[in-house]
PDB file of C-alpha atoms in Angstrom:
ATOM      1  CA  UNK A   1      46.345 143.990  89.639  1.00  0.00           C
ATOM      2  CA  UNK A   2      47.402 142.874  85.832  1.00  0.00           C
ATOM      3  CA  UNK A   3      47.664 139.412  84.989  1.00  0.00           C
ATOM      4  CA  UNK A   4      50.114 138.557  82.030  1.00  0.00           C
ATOM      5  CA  UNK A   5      51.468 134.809  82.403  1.00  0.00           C
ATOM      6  CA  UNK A   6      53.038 132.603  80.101  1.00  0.00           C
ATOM      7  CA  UNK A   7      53.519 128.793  80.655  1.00  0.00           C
ATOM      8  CA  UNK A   8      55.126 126.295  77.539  1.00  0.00           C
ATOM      9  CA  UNK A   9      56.174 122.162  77.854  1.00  0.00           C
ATOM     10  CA  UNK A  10      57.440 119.765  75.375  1.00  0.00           C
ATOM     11  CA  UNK A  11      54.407 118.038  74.944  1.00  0.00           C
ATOM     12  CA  UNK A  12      54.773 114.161  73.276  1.00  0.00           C
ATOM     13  CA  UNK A  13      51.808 113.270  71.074  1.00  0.00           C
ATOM     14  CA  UNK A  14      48.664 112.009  72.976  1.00  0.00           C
ATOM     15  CA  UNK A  15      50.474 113.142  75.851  1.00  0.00           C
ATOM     16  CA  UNK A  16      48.927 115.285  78.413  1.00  0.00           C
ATOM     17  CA  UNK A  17      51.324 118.403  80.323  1.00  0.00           C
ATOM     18  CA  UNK A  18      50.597 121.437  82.194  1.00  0.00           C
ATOM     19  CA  UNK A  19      51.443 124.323  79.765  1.00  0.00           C
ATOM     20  CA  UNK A  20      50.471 127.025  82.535  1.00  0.00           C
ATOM     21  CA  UNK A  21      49.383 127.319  86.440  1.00  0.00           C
ATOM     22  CA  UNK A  22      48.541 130.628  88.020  1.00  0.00           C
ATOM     23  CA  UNK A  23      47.855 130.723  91.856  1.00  0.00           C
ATOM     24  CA  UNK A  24      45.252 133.280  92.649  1.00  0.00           C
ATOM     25  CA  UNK A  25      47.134 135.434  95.596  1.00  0.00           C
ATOM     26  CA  UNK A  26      45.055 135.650  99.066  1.00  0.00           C
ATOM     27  CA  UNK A  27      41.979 137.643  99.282  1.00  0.00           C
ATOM     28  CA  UNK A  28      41.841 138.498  95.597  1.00  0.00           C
ATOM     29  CA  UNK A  29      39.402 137.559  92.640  1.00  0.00           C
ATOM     30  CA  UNK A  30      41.096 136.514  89.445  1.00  0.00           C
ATOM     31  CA  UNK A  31      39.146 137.677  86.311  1.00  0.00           C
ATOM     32  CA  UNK A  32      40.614 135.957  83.161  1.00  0.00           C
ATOM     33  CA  UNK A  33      39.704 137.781  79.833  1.00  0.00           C
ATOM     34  CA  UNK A  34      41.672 136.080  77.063  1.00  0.00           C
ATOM     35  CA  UNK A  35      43.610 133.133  76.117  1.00  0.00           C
ATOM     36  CA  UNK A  36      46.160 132.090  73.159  1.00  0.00           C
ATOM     37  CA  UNK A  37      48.536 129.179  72.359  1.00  0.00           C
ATOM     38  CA  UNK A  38      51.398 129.180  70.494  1.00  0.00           C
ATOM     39  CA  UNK A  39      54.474 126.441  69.147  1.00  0.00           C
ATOM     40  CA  UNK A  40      57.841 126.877  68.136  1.00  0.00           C
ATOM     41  CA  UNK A  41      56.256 125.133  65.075  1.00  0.00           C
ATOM     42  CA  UNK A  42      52.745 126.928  64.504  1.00  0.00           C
ATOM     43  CA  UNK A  43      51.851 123.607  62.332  1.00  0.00           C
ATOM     44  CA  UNK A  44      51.976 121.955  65.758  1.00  0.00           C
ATOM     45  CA  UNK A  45      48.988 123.854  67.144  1.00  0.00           C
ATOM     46  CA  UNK A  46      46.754 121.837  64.643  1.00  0.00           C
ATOM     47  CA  UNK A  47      47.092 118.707  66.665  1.00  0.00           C
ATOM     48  CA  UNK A  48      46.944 120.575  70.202  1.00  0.00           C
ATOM     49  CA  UNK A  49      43.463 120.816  72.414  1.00  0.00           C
ATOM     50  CA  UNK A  50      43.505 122.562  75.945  1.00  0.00           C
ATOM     51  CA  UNK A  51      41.376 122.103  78.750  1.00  0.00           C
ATOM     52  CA  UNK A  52      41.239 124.231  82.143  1.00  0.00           C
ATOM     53  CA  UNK A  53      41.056 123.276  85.681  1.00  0.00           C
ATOM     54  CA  UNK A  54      40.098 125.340  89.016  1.00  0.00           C
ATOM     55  CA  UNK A  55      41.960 123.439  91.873  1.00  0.00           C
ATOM     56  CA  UNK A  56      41.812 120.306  90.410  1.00  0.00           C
ATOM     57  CA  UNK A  57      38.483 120.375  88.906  1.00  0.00           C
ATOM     58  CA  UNK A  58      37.729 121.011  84.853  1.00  0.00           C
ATOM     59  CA  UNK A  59      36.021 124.002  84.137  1.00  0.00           C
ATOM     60  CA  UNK A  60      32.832 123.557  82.113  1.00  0.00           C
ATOM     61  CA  UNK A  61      32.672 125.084  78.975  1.00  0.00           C
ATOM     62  CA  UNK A  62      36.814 124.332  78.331  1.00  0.00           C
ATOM     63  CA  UNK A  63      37.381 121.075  77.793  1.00  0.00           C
ATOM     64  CA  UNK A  64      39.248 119.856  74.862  1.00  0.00           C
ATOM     65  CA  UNK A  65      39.065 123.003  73.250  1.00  0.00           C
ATOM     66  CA  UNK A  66      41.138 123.695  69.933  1.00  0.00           C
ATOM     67  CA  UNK A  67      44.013 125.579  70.084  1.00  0.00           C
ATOM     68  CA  UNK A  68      43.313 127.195  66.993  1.00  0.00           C
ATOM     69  CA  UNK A  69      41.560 129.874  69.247  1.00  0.00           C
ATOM     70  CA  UNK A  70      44.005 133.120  69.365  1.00  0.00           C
ATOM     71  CA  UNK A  71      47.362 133.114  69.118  1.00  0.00           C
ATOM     72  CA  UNK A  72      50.021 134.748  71.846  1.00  0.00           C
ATOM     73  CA  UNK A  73      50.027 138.222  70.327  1.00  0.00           C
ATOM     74  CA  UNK A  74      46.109 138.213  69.549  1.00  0.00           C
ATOM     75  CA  UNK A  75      44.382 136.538  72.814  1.00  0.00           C
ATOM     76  CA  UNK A  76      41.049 135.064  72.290  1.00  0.00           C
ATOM     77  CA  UNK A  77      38.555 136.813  74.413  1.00  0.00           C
ATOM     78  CA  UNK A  78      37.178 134.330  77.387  1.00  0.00           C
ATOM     79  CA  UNK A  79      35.263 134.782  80.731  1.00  0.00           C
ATOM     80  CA  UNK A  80      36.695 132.770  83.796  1.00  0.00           C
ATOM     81  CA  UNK A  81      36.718 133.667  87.696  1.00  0.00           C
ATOM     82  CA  UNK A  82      39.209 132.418  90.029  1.00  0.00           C
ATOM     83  CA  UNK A  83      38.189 132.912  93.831  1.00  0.00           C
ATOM     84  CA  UNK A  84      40.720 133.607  96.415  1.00  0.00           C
ATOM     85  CA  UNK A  85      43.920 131.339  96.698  1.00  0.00           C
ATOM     86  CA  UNK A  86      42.250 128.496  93.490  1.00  0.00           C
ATOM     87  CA  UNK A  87      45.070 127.034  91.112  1.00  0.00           C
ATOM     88  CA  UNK A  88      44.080 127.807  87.663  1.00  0.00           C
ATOM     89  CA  UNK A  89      45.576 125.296  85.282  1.00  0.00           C
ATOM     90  CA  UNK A  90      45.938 125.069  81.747  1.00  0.00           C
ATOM     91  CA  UNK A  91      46.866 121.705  80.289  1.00  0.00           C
ATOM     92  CA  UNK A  92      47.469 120.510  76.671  1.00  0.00           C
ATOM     93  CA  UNK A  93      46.837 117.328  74.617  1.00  0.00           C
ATOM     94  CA  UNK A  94      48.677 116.615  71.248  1.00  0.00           C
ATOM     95  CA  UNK A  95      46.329 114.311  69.001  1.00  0.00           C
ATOM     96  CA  UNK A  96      48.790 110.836  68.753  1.00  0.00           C
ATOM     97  CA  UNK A  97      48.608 112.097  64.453  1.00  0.00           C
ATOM     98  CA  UNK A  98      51.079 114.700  65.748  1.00  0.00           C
ATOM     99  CA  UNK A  99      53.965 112.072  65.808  1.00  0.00           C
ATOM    100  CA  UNK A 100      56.674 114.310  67.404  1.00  0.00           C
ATOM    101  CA  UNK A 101      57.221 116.410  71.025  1.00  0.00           C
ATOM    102  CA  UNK A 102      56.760 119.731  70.386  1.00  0.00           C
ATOM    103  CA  UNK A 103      57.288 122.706  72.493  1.00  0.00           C
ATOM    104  CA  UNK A 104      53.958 124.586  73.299  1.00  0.00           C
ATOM    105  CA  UNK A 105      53.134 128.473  74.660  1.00  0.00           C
ATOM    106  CA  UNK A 106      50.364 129.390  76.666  1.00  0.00           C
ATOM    107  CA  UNK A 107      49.145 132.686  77.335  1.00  0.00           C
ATOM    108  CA  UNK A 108      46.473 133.801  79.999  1.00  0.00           C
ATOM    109  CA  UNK A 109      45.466 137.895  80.401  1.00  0.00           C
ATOM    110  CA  UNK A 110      43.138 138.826  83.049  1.00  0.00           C
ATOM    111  CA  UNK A 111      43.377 140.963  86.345  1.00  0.00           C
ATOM    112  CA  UNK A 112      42.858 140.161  90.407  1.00  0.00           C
ATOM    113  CA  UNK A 113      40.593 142.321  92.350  1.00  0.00           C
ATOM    114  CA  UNK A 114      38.961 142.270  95.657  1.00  0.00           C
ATOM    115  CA  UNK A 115      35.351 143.332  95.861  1.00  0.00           C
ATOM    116  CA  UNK A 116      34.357 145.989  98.786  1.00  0.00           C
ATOM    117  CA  UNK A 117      31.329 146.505 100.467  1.00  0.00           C
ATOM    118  CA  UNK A 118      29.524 150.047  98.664  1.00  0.00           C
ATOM    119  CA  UNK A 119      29.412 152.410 101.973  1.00  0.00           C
TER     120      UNK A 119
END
């Protein structure tokens, strides 16, 4: 099953806002391959890091990241599994130098699946 989400938020500087949330559906596996940002200004994605949470919890490895990483056309490849029915969650952080709310695009691509016994 394809996964293709998008998630934005007007974002105020040193502010923190969920740009994107993707509920894993029942019995699946959710297999995310690549992430990008984006900003009805691009200059805004200078001031913007991202972090990622699994129900709740932040994900090692992507905390505070730069958003400089891929862009919404030209995802950045990453590795993250989702088990059954978790809340994946990206949020974003404007540094305070960013001085205005700006609007901000996230972008997750990835696929479910649900692992069989071999018979």
């Amino acid at each position: 099953l394809p996964v293709d989400e998008m998630g934005d938020a007007n974002i105020a500087p040193a502010a923190t806002a969920v740009l994107l949330t993707y509920t894993v559906p029942t019995n699946l596996i959710l297999r995310v391959e690549g992430i990008g940002f984006g900003a009805d200004d691009e200059t805004a994605l200078a001031f913007l890091s991202w972090s990622m949470q699994l129900n709740g919890d932040t994900v090692p490895g992507y905390v505070n990241k730069p958003s400089a990483i891929g862009s919404i056309r030209n995802l950045t490849p990453i590795f993250q599994i989702a088990g059954t029915s978790s809340t994946l969650t990206i949020t974003g952080t404007p540094a305070a130098a960013a001085v205005l709310t700006y609007r901000y695009i996230c972008r997750i691509r990835g696929w479910c699946y649900s692992e069989k016994e071999a018979s």
